[in-house]
């Protein structure tokens, strides 16, 4: 009895503390699972990107090019018109496959004709912010449809929304923003078909519609779309053979809705065939080089084409081989992607003013990239078990292979790793990050790691405070990035907050290295 009494007293003493801690944890779990948490994440992202959209000068990521293409279509030209000889500075905009973003924002440009030019640009940027914010909302719905838990969904959404490159790019006039939205909508439609929608015709129509929108928003979406839809089509054929396809509804509303989706899908499909199919027939490739369509002077007036043209004339082509490929990927490609993942800046007086971000951001990029890849590989079985994840994985794989293949081909021809940008991985990062979170959640549950919630919260807090969102963009920015007038004060204030929060570069080395001219857009 003498031993039992102290133990009982200790237990009764500790019990209120445990109860208090459990209560806090319960409230935290409820908050993380809440749909309001996801909405708050998207709202926070939109506010941060909107601030950048208002205060920054021209983005280093081809914003002047996109504004020129938008102004061209806003002037009355259509995507099927012959390009006039007087329009040279944009290269080929007659048969290029990435016109949809420019055409849509051309309408907005016309609607804002009464505003000052800078204010019109801000409006276009805010439209782009809305596109990416919409993509995040669709992404949250996608994760839930796939079968991820509410907590894992909101944590993954927070991590995606905190990627500084996504925050920066959303605040720019850039067709990547429409592509990301279209890809998320495509993946949601694919997941709905995969799980068996009540109206498969409407679901398939949405697949075709968003496939077309993604391909016409940016040409690089083609392999991603092809891989995703190919797997879905194979699976659907197997489902039809088993006679498990549900019958569509026959109500009047269902018929009208189905007809609207089918009509939109037909229009998108015809537009894709007109652009890529006709290019294939006429030029022998779905993506003809500028010189195949326009004269030399027009092509030379477009900066990226002129750069490649000059490098090609100075460098003898290399022969492709496995040793060359391995050397390129390990020595040039991966280092360039990791370095440019945090390359931010503005065009000031016609020159690029950019930064690779804080050293701690570089360390986090490397660590987070390794973690995402390892978790997706280790937890591949758990990820593949999600309803509709397989076509997404195949689409992402084909996209990365196509991107790397194009970069390697350019390297063999030009002798430098040009055009290698971390931002090109955003379309796959927005879904691979959630997959990694899902794999981590299953690993924690399987191994019963009680400290995992605290470790996860600490890691998320570290990534956000030391390089997430607007903090990562402005932590090593320059005051010349900000638009003149009252906006300089706003931008400088946000910059000062970022400088205060982020660790000094002298304390942490950046494990990345700059390769050739890869850090220059």
PDB file of N, CA, C and O in Angstrom, residues 296-368:
ATOM      1  N   UNK A 296      13.916  35.566 -90.941  1.00  0.00           N
ATOM      2  CA  UNK A 296      15.024  35.581 -89.991  1.00  0.00           C
ATOM      3  C   UNK A 296      15.000  36.820 -89.099  1.00  0.00           C
ATOM      4  O   UNK A 296      15.227  36.730 -87.890  1.00  0.00           O
ATOM      5  N   UNK A 297      14.718  37.978 -89.675  1.00  0.00           N
ATOM      6  CA  UNK A 297      14.743  39.202 -88.891  1.00  0.00           C
ATOM      7  C   UNK A 297      13.677  39.199 -87.798  1.00  0.00           C
ATOM      8  O   UNK A 297      13.907  39.689 -86.689  1.00  0.00           O
ATOM      9  N   UNK A 298      12.507  38.661 -88.115  1.00  0.00           N
ATOM     10  CA  UNK A 298      11.452  38.571 -87.104  1.00  0.00           C
ATOM     11  C   UNK A 298      11.883  37.669 -85.968  1.00  0.00           C
ATOM     12  O   UNK A 298      11.668  37.984 -84.788  1.00  0.00           O
ATOM     13  N   UNK A 299      12.502  36.550 -86.282  1.00  0.00           N
ATOM     14  CA  UNK A 299      12.941  35.622 -85.244  1.00  0.00           C
ATOM     15  C   UNK A 299      14.081  36.205 -84.413  1.00  0.00           C
ATOM     16  O   UNK A 299      14.122  36.028 -83.182  1.00  0.00           O
ATOM     17  N   UNK A 300      14.998  36.907 -85.066  1.00  0.00           N
ATOM     18  CA  UNK A 300      16.121  37.499 -84.343  1.00  0.00           C
ATOM     19  C   UNK A 300      15.676  38.609 -83.398  1.00  0.00           C
ATOM     20  O   UNK A 300      16.386  38.932 -82.436  1.00  0.00           O
ATOM     21  N   UNK A 301      14.516  39.175 -83.644  1.00  0.00           N
ATOM     22  CA  UNK A 301      14.023  40.247 -82.779  1.00  0.00           C
ATOM     23  C   UNK A 301      13.513  39.717 -81.438  1.00  0.00           C
ATOM     24  O   UNK A 301      13.289  40.481 -80.502  1.00  0.00           O
ATOM     25  N   UNK A 302      13.306  38.414 -81.349  1.00  0.00           N
ATOM     26  CA  UNK A 302      12.849  37.801 -80.101  1.00  0.00           C
ATOM     27  C   UNK A 302      14.070  37.292 -79.336  1.00  0.00           C
ATOM     28  O   UNK A 302      14.825  36.456 -79.826  1.00  0.00           O
ATOM     29  N   UNK A 303      14.284  37.812 -78.131  1.00  0.00           N
ATOM     30  CA  UNK A 303      15.491  37.573 -77.364  1.00  0.00           C
ATOM     31  C   UNK A 303      15.902  36.122 -77.200  1.00  0.00           C
ATOM     32  O   UNK A 303      17.048  35.763 -77.506  1.00  0.00           O
ATOM     33  N   UNK A 304      15.040  35.234 -76.709  1.00  0.00           N
ATOM     34  CA  UNK A 304      15.458  33.823 -76.518  1.00  0.00           C
ATOM     35  C   UNK A 304      15.892  33.150 -77.816  1.00  0.00           C
ATOM     36  O   UNK A 304      16.859  32.387 -77.829  1.00  0.00           O
ATOM     37  N   UNK A 305      15.187  33.436 -78.919  1.00  0.00           N
ATOM     38  CA  UNK A 305      15.553  32.807 -80.187  1.00  0.00           C
ATOM     39  C   UNK A 305      16.896  33.344 -80.670  1.00  0.00           C
ATOM     40  O   UNK A 305      17.730  32.575 -81.163  1.00  0.00           O
ATOM     41  N   UNK A 306      17.112  34.648 -80.526  1.00  0.00           N
ATOM     42  CA  UNK A 306      18.380  35.238 -80.952  1.00  0.00           C
ATOM     43  C   UNK A 306      19.535  34.668 -80.130  1.00  0.00           C
ATOM     44  O   UNK A 306      20.594  34.354 -80.683  1.00  0.00           O
ATOM     45  N   UNK A 307      19.328  34.500 -78.816  1.00  0.00           N
ATOM     46  CA  UNK A 307      20.372  33.916 -77.969  1.00  0.00           C
ATOM     47  C   UNK A 307      20.740  32.516 -78.440  1.00  0.00           C
ATOM     48  O   UNK A 307      21.924  32.187 -78.597  1.00  0.00           O
ATOM     49  N   UNK A 308      19.743  31.693 -78.689  1.00  0.00           N
ATOM     50  CA  UNK A 308      20.005  30.325 -79.142  1.00  0.00           C
ATOM     51  C   UNK A 308      20.654  30.301 -80.520  1.00  0.00           C
ATOM     52  O   UNK A 308      21.529  29.479 -80.800  1.00  0.00           O
ATOM     53  N   UNK A 309      20.233  31.218 -81.390  1.00  0.00           N
ATOM     54  CA  UNK A 309      20.785  31.292 -82.742  1.00  0.00           C
ATOM     55  C   UNK A 309      22.274  31.637 -82.697  1.00  0.00           C
ATOM     56  O   UNK A 309      23.088  31.040 -83.417  1.00  0.00           O
ATOM     57  N   UNK A 310      22.651  32.579 -81.845  1.00  0.00           N
ATOM     58  CA  UNK A 310      24.047  32.995 -81.738  1.00  0.00           C
ATOM     59  C   UNK A 310      24.899  31.904 -81.091  1.00  0.00           C
ATOM     60  O   UNK A 310      26.029  31.651 -81.511  1.00  0.00           O
ATOM     61  N   UNK A 311      24.360  31.249 -80.054  1.00  0.00           N
ATOM     62  CA  UNK A 311      25.114  30.166 -79.410  1.00  0.00           C
ATOM     63  C   UNK A 311      25.297  28.984 -80.348  1.00  0.00           C
ATOM     64  O   UNK A 311      26.363  28.347 -80.366  1.00  0.00           O
ATOM     65  N   UNK A 312      24.281  28.691 -81.124  1.00  0.00           N
ATOM     66  CA  UNK A 312      24.347  27.550 -82.040  1.00  0.00           C
ATOM     67  C   UNK A 312      25.438  27.747 -83.081  1.00  0.00           C
ATOM     68  O   UNK A 312      26.112  26.800 -83.492  1.00  0.00           O
ATOM     69  N   UNK A 313      25.640  28.993 -83.514  1.00  0.00           N
ATOM     70  CA  UNK A 313      26.668  29.263 -84.503  1.00  0.00           C
ATOM     71  C   UNK A 313      28.071  29.220 -83.948  1.00  0.00           C
ATOM     72  O   UNK A 313      29.050  29.101 -84.703  1.00  0.00           O
ATOM     73  N   UNK A 314      28.203  29.305 -82.636  1.00  0.00           N
ATOM     74  CA  UNK A 314      29.522  29.325 -82.013  1.00  0.00           C
ATOM     75  C   UNK A 314      29.956  27.972 -81.466  1.00  0.00           C
ATOM     76  O   UNK A 314      31.119  27.799 -81.097  1.00  0.00           O
ATOM     77  N   UNK A 315      29.030  27.023 -81.414  1.00  0.00           N
ATOM     78  CA  UNK A 315      29.315  25.773 -80.713  1.00  0.00           C
ATOM     79  C   UNK A 315      29.037  24.573 -81.608  1.00  0.00           C
ATOM     80  O   UNK A 315      27.943  24.445 -82.164  1.00  0.00           O
ATOM     81  N   UNK A 316      30.003  23.667 -81.783  1.00  0.00           N
ATOM     82  CA  UNK A 316      29.745  22.447 -82.559  1.00  0.00           C
ATOM     83  C   UNK A 316      28.871  21.480 -81.764  1.00  0.00           C
ATOM     84  O   UNK A 316      29.069  21.298 -80.563  1.00  0.00           O
ATOM     85  N   UNK A 317      27.905  20.883 -82.428  1.00  0.00           N
ATOM     86  CA  UNK A 317      26.966  19.992 -81.743  1.00  0.00           C
ATOM     87  C   UNK A 317      27.689  18.798 -81.129  1.00  0.00           C
ATOM     88  O   UNK A 317      28.635  18.247 -81.707  1.00  0.00           O
ATOM     89  N   UNK A 318      27.222  18.396 -79.954  1.00  0.00           N
ATOM     90  CA  UNK A 318      27.743  17.220 -79.274  1.00  0.00           C
ATOM     91  C   UNK A 318      26.913  15.991 -79.649  1.00  0.00           C
ATOM     92  O   UNK A 318      25.736  16.106 -79.997  1.00  0.00           O
ATOM     93  N   UNK A 319      27.511  14.828 -79.544  1.00  0.00           N
ATOM     94  CA  UNK A 319      26.796  13.585 -79.813  1.00  0.00           C
ATOM     95  C   UNK A 319      26.116  13.109 -78.530  1.00  0.00           C
ATOM     96  O   UNK A 319      26.752  13.083 -77.469  1.00  0.00           O
ATOM     97  N   UNK A 320      24.852  12.724 -78.604  1.00  0.00           N
ATOM     98  CA  UNK A 320      24.163  12.260 -77.398  1.00  0.00           C
ATOM     99  C   UNK A 320      24.658  10.888 -76.974  1.00  0.00           C
ATOM    100  O   UNK A 320      25.065  10.065 -77.792  1.00  0.00           O
ATOM    101  N   UNK A 321      24.636  10.649 -75.683  1.00  0.00           N
ATOM    102  CA  UNK A 321      25.051   9.360 -75.138  1.00  0.00           C
ATOM    103  C   UNK A 321      24.697   9.291 -73.667  1.00  0.00           C
ATOM    104  O   UNK A 321      24.422  10.318 -73.025  1.00  0.00           O
ATOM    105  N   UNK A 322      24.709   8.099 -73.108  1.00  0.00           N
ATOM    106  CA  UNK A 322      24.356   7.917 -71.700  1.00  0.00           C
ATOM    107  C   UNK A 322      25.332   8.649 -70.773  1.00  0.00           C
ATOM    108  O   UNK A 322      24.900   9.334 -69.832  1.00  0.00           O
ATOM    109  N   UNK A 323      26.658   8.558 -70.992  1.00  0.00           N
ATOM    110  CA  UNK A 323      27.573   9.302 -70.110  1.00  0.00           C
ATOM    111  C   UNK A 323      27.326  10.807 -70.162  1.00  0.00           C
ATOM    112  O   UNK A 323      27.373  11.479 -69.124  1.00  0.00           O
ATOM    113  N   UNK A 324      27.063  11.329 -71.373  1.00  0.00           N
ATOM    114  CA  UNK A 324      26.795  12.767 -71.505  1.00  0.00           C
ATOM    115  C   UNK A 324      25.506  13.153 -70.778  1.00  0.00           C
ATOM    116  O   UNK A 324      25.430  14.207 -70.145  1.00  0.00           O
ATOM    117  N   UNK A 325      24.497  12.283 -70.876  1.00  0.00           N
ATOM    118  CA  UNK A 325      23.216  12.558 -70.213  1.00  0.00           C
ATOM    119  C   UNK A 325      23.368  12.558 -68.695  1.00  0.00           C
ATOM    120  O   UNK A 325      22.879  13.466 -68.006  1.00  0.00           O
ATOM    121  N   UNK A 326      24.058  11.556 -68.158  1.00  0.00           N
ATOM    122  CA  UNK A 326      24.256  11.472 -66.710  1.00  0.00           C
ATOM    123  C   UNK A 326      25.050  12.678 -66.213  1.00  0.00           C
ATOM    124  O   UNK A 326      24.713  13.285 -65.176  1.00  0.00           O
ATOM    125  N   UNK A 327      26.091  13.039 -66.950  1.00  0.00           N
ATOM    126  CA  UNK A 327      26.907  14.184 -66.557  1.00  0.00           C
ATOM    127  C   UNK A 327      26.095  15.473 -66.591  1.00  0.00           C
ATOM    128  O   UNK A 327      26.196  16.314 -65.686  1.00  0.00           O
ATOM    129  N   UNK A 328      25.270  15.616 -67.625  1.00  0.00           N
ATOM    130  CA  UNK A 328      24.472  16.830 -67.743  1.00  0.00           C
ATOM    131  C   UNK A 328      23.455  16.932 -66.606  1.00  0.00           C
ATOM    132  O   UNK A 328      23.304  18.000 -65.991  1.00  0.00           O
ATOM    133  N   UNK A 329      22.761  15.846 -66.321  1.00  0.00           N
ATOM    134  CA  UNK A 329      21.724  15.870 -65.283  1.00  0.00           C
ATOM    135  C   UNK A 329      22.321  16.174 -63.916  1.00  0.00           C
ATOM    136  O   UNK A 329      21.784  16.999 -63.154  1.00  0.00           O
ATOM    137  N   UNK A 330      23.424  15.531 -63.582  1.00  0.00           N
ATOM    138  CA  UNK A 330      24.012  15.690 -62.247  1.00  0.00           C
ATOM    139  C   UNK A 330      24.838  16.966 -62.103  1.00  0.00           C
ATOM    140  O   UNK A 330      24.873  17.577 -61.037  1.00  0.00           O
ATOM    141  N   UNK A 331      25.486  17.387 -63.190  1.00  0.00           N
ATOM    142  CA  UNK A 331      26.389  18.538 -63.112  1.00  0.00           C
ATOM    143  C   UNK A 331      25.696  19.854 -63.430  1.00  0.00           C
ATOM    144  O   UNK A 331      26.028  20.905 -62.857  1.00  0.00           O
ATOM    145  N   UNK A 332      24.716  19.823 -64.344  1.00  0.00           N
ATOM    146  CA  UNK A 332      24.109  21.054 -64.824  1.00  0.00           C
ATOM    147  C   UNK A 332      22.616  21.165 -64.503  1.00  0.00           C
ATOM    148  O   UNK A 332      22.164  22.175 -63.968  1.00  0.00           O
ATOM    149  N   UNK A 333      21.841  20.131 -64.851  1.00  0.00           N
ATOM    150  CA  UNK A 333      20.391  20.252 -64.828  1.00  0.00           C
ATOM    151  C   UNK A 333      19.832  20.394 -63.413  1.00  0.00           C
ATOM    152  O   UNK A 333      19.150  21.373 -63.103  1.00  0.00           O
ATOM    153  N   UNK A 334      20.133  19.427 -62.550  1.00  0.00           N
ATOM    154  CA  UNK A 334      19.613  19.481 -61.182  1.00  0.00           C
ATOM    155  C   UNK A 334      20.135  20.705 -60.427  1.00  0.00           C
ATOM    156  O   UNK A 334      19.346  21.412 -59.774  1.00  0.00           O
ATOM    157  N   UNK A 335      21.440  21.025 -60.490  1.00  0.00           N
ATOM    158  CA  UNK A 335      21.895  22.246 -59.820  1.00  0.00           C
ATOM    159  C   UNK A 335      21.224  23.510 -60.354  1.00  0.00           C
ATOM    160  O   UNK A 335      20.910  24.419 -59.580  1.00  0.00           O
ATOM    161  N   UNK A 336      21.003  23.573 -61.667  1.00  0.00           N
ATOM    162  CA  UNK A 336      20.356  24.758 -62.238  1.00  0.00           C
ATOM    163  C   UNK A 336      18.911  24.889 -61.777  1.00  0.00           C
ATOM    164  O   UNK A 336      18.441  25.987 -61.457  1.00  0.00           O
ATOM    165  N   UNK A 337      18.186  23.776 -61.737  1.00  0.00           N
ATOM    166  CA  UNK A 337      16.799  23.808 -61.274  1.00  0.00           C
ATOM    167  C   UNK A 337      16.713  24.260 -59.828  1.00  0.00           C
ATOM    168  O   UNK A 337      15.865  25.094 -59.465  1.00  0.00           O
ATOM    169  N   UNK A 338      17.583  23.725 -58.979  1.00  0.00           N
ATOM    170  CA  UNK A 338      17.533  24.084 -57.558  1.00  0.00           C
ATOM    171  C   UNK A 338      17.933  25.540 -57.330  1.00  0.00           C
ATOM    172  O   UNK A 338      17.373  26.213 -56.460  1.00  0.00           O
ATOM    173  N   UNK A 339      18.869  26.028 -58.124  1.00  0.00           N
ATOM    174  CA  UNK A 339      19.324  27.409 -57.960  1.00  0.00           C
ATOM    175  C   UNK A 339      18.255  28.398 -58.408  1.00  0.00           C
ATOM    176  O   UNK A 339      17.949  29.377 -57.710  1.00  0.00           O
ATOM    177  N   UNK A 340      17.666  28.165 -59.562  1.00  0.00           N
ATOM    178  CA  UNK A 340      16.687  29.111 -60.104  1.00  0.00           C
ATOM    179  C   UNK A 340      15.312  28.971 -59.465  1.00  0.00           C
ATOM    180  O   UNK A 340      14.426  29.768 -59.767  1.00  0.00           O
ATOM    181  N   UNK A 341      15.135  28.004 -58.594  1.00  0.00           N
ATOM    182  CA  UNK A 341      13.854  27.853 -57.886  1.00  0.00           C
ATOM    183  C   UNK A 341      13.560  29.068 -57.008  1.00  0.00           C
ATOM    184  O   UNK A 341      12.414  29.368 -56.704  1.00  0.00           O
ATOM    185  N   UNK A 342      14.615  29.783 -56.595  1.00  0.00           N
ATOM    186  CA  UNK A 342      14.436  30.986 -55.776  1.00  0.00           C
ATOM    187  C   UNK A 342      15.049  32.211 -56.445  1.00  0.00           C
ATOM    188  O   UNK A 342      15.542  33.116 -55.760  1.00  0.00           O
ATOM    189  N   UNK A 343      15.046  32.223 -57.774  1.00  0.00           N
ATOM    190  CA  UNK A 343      15.597  33.384 -58.475  1.00  0.00           C
ATOM    191  C   UNK A 343      14.467  34.382 -58.732  1.00  0.00           C
ATOM    192  O   UNK A 343      13.578  34.134 -59.541  1.00  0.00           O
ATOM    193  N   UNK A 344      14.507  35.516 -58.024  1.00  0.00           N
ATOM    194  CA  UNK A 344      13.472  36.531 -58.134  1.00  0.00           C
ATOM    195  C   UNK A 344      14.108  37.861 -58.528  1.00  0.00           C
ATOM    196  O   UNK A 344      15.294  38.084 -58.305  1.00  0.00           O
ATOM    197  N   UNK A 345      13.301  38.746 -59.092  1.00  0.00           N
ATOM    198  CA  UNK A 345      13.846  40.041 -59.445  1.00  0.00           C
ATOM    199  C   UNK A 345      12.904  40.850 -60.297  1.00  0.00           C
ATOM    200  O   UNK A 345      11.756  40.466 -60.562  1.00  0.00           O
ATOM    201  N   UNK A 346      13.411  41.977 -60.757  1.00  0.00           N
ATOM    202  CA  UNK A 346      12.636  42.896 -61.581  1.00  0.00           C
ATOM    203  C   UNK A 346      13.538  43.487 -62.650  1.00  0.00           C
ATOM    204  O   UNK A 346      14.771  43.454 -62.531  1.00  0.00           O
ATOM    205  N   UNK A 347      12.921  43.995 -63.687  1.00  0.00           N
ATOM    206  CA  UNK A 347      13.649  44.683 -64.749  1.00  0.00           C
ATOM    207  C   UNK A 347      13.685  46.160 -64.394  1.00  0.00           C
ATOM    208  O   UNK A 347      12.647  46.829 -64.347  1.00  0.00           O
ATOM    209  N   UNK A 348      14.881  46.666 -64.126  1.00  0.00           N
ATOM    210  CA  UNK A 348      15.061  48.054 -63.708  1.00  0.00           C
ATOM    211  C   UNK A 348      15.897  48.773 -64.764  1.00  0.00           C
ATOM    212  O   UNK A 348      17.048  48.396 -65.008  1.00  0.00           O
ATOM    213  N   UNK A 349      15.308  49.759 -65.393  1.00  0.00           N
ATOM    214  CA  UNK A 349      15.994  50.519 -66.448  1.00  0.00           C
ATOM    215  C   UNK A 349      16.532  49.606 -67.543  1.00  0.00           C
ATOM    216  O   UNK A 349      17.663  49.774 -68.036  1.00  0.00           O
ATOM    217  N   UNK A 350      15.745  48.618 -67.902  1.00  0.00           N
ATOM    218  CA  UNK A 350      16.111  47.718 -68.992  1.00  0.00           C
ATOM    219  C   UNK A 350      17.078  46.610 -68.621  1.00  0.00           C
ATOM    220  O   UNK A 350      17.450  45.804 -69.470  1.00  0.00           O
ATOM    221  N   UNK A 351      17.491  46.536 -67.358  1.00  0.00           N
ATOM    222  CA  UNK A 351      18.436  45.511 -66.928  1.00  0.00           C
ATOM    223  C   UNK A 351      17.812  44.643 -65.827  1.00  0.00           C
ATOM    224  O   UNK A 351      16.985  45.120 -65.050  1.00  0.00           O
ATOM    225  N   UNK A 352      18.244  43.383 -65.772  1.00  0.00           N
ATOM    226  CA  UNK A 352      17.725  42.449 -64.778  1.00  0.00           C
ATOM    227  C   UNK A 352      18.394  42.703 -63.435  1.00  0.00           C
ATOM    228  O   UNK A 352      19.625  42.711 -63.322  1.00  0.00           O
ATOM    229  N   UNK A 353      17.584  42.925 -62.415  1.00  0.00           N
ATOM    230  CA  UNK A 353      18.064  43.032 -61.043  1.00  0.00           C
ATOM    231  C   UNK A 353      17.463  41.859 -60.276  1.00  0.00           C
ATOM    232  O   UNK A 353      16.269  41.850 -59.972  1.00  0.00           O
ATOM    233  N   UNK A 354      18.278  40.843 -60.012  1.00  0.00           N
ATOM    234  CA  UNK A 354      17.752  39.625 -59.426  1.00  0.00           C
ATOM    235  C   UNK A 354      18.575  39.113 -58.277  1.00  0.00           C
ATOM    236  O   UNK A 354      19.695  39.566 -58.023  1.00  0.00           O
ATOM    237  N   UNK A 355      18.002  38.163 -57.559  1.00  0.00           N
ATOM    238  CA  UNK A 355      18.678  37.547 -56.425  1.00  0.00           C
ATOM    239  C   UNK A 355      18.291  36.080 -56.345  1.00  0.00           C
ATOM    240  O   UNK A 355      17.192  35.698 -56.767  1.00  0.00           O
ATOM    241  N   UNK A 356      19.181  35.275 -55.808  1.00  0.00           N
ATOM    242  CA  UNK A 356      18.896  33.856 -55.598  1.00  0.00           C
ATOM    243  C   UNK A 356      18.273  33.601 -54.228  1.00  0.00           C
ATOM    244  O   UNK A 356      18.085  32.456 -53.835  1.00  0.00           O
ATOM    245  N   UNK A 357      17.934  34.664 -53.514  1.00  0.00           N
ATOM    246  CA  UNK A 357      17.295  34.512 -52.218  1.00  0.00           C
ATOM    247  C   UNK A 357      18.294  34.315 -51.100  1.00  0.00           C
ATOM    248  O   UNK A 357      19.513  34.289 -51.304  1.00  0.00           O
ATOM    249  N   UNK A 358      17.764  34.155 -49.898  1.00  0.00           N
ATOM    250  CA  UNK A 358      18.613  33.965 -48.727  1.00  0.00           C
ATOM    251  C   UNK A 358      19.267  32.583 -48.746  1.00  0.00           C
ATOM    252  O   UNK A 358      18.754  31.650 -49.349  1.00  0.00           O
ATOM    253  N   UNK A 359      20.394  32.459 -48.059  1.00  0.00           N
ATOM    254  CA  UNK A 359      21.088  31.178 -47.987  1.00  0.00           C
ATOM    255  C   UNK A 359      20.226  30.099 -47.334  1.00  0.00           C
ATOM    256  O   UNK A 359      20.243  28.940 -47.755  1.00  0.00           O
ATOM    257  N   UNK A 360      19.472  30.493 -46.317  1.00  0.00           N
ATOM    258  CA  UNK A 360      18.624  29.512 -45.649  1.00  0.00           C
ATOM    259  C   UNK A 360      17.544  29.000 -46.600  1.00  0.00           C
ATOM    260  O   UNK A 360      17.135  27.835 -46.521  1.00  0.00           O
ATOM    261  N   UNK A 361      17.094  29.854 -47.517  1.00  0.00           N
ATOM    262  CA  UNK A 361      16.115  29.418 -48.513  1.00  0.00           C
ATOM    263  C   UNK A 361      16.725  28.370 -49.434  1.00  0.00           C
ATOM    264  O   UNK A 361      16.061  27.397 -49.808  1.00  0.00           O
ATOM    265  N   UNK A 362      17.981  28.559 -49.791  1.00  0.00           N
ATOM    266  CA  UNK A 362      18.662  27.558 -50.611  1.00  0.00           C
ATOM    267  C   UNK A 362      18.775  26.226 -49.900  1.00  0.00           C
ATOM    268  O   UNK A 362      18.567  25.162 -50.498  1.00  0.00           O
ATOM    269  N   UNK A 363      19.095  26.282 -48.611  1.00  0.00           N
ATOM    270  CA  UNK A 363      19.181  25.047 -47.826  1.00  0.00           C
ATOM    271  C   UNK A 363      17.823  24.351 -47.752  1.00  0.00           C
ATOM    272  O   UNK A 363      17.717  23.130 -47.884  1.00  0.00           O
ATOM    273  N   UNK A 364      16.770  25.138 -47.556  1.00  0.00           N
ATOM    274  CA  UNK A 364      15.423  24.569 -47.470  1.00  0.00           C
ATOM    275  C   UNK A 364      14.971  23.989 -48.803  1.00  0.00           C
ATOM    276  O   UNK A 364      14.273  22.969 -48.837  1.00  0.00           O
ATOM    277  N   UNK A 365      15.358  24.629 -49.917  1.00  0.00           N
ATOM    278  CA  UNK A 365      14.999  24.108 -51.240  1.00  0.00           C
ATOM    279  C   UNK A 365      15.594  22.726 -51.444  1.00  0.00           C
ATOM    280  O   UNK A 365      14.911  21.784 -51.884  1.00  0.00           O
ATOM    281  N   UNK A 366      16.872  22.589 -51.118  1.00  0.00           N
ATOM    282  CA  UNK A 366      17.536  21.292 -51.287  1.00  0.00           C
ATOM    283  C   UNK A 366      16.912  20.245 -50.371  1.00  0.00           C
ATOM    284  O   UNK A 366      16.585  19.121 -50.792  1.00  0.00           O
ATOM    285  N   UNK A 367      16.727  20.595 -49.097  1.00  0.00           N
ATOM    286  CA  UNK A 367      16.176  19.640 -48.134  1.00  0.00           C
ATOM    287  C   UNK A 367      14.751  19.247 -48.497  1.00  0.00           C
ATOM    288  O   UNK A 367      14.390  18.056 -48.457  1.00  0.00           O
ATOM    289  N   UNK A 368      13.921  20.233 -48.854  1.00  0.00           N
ATOM    290  CA  UNK A 368      12.523  19.951 -49.183  1.00  0.00           C
ATOM    291  C   UNK A 368      12.416  19.135 -50.464  1.00  0.00           C
ATOM    292  O   UNK A 368      11.571  18.234 -50.563  1.00  0.00           O
TER     293      UNK A 368
END
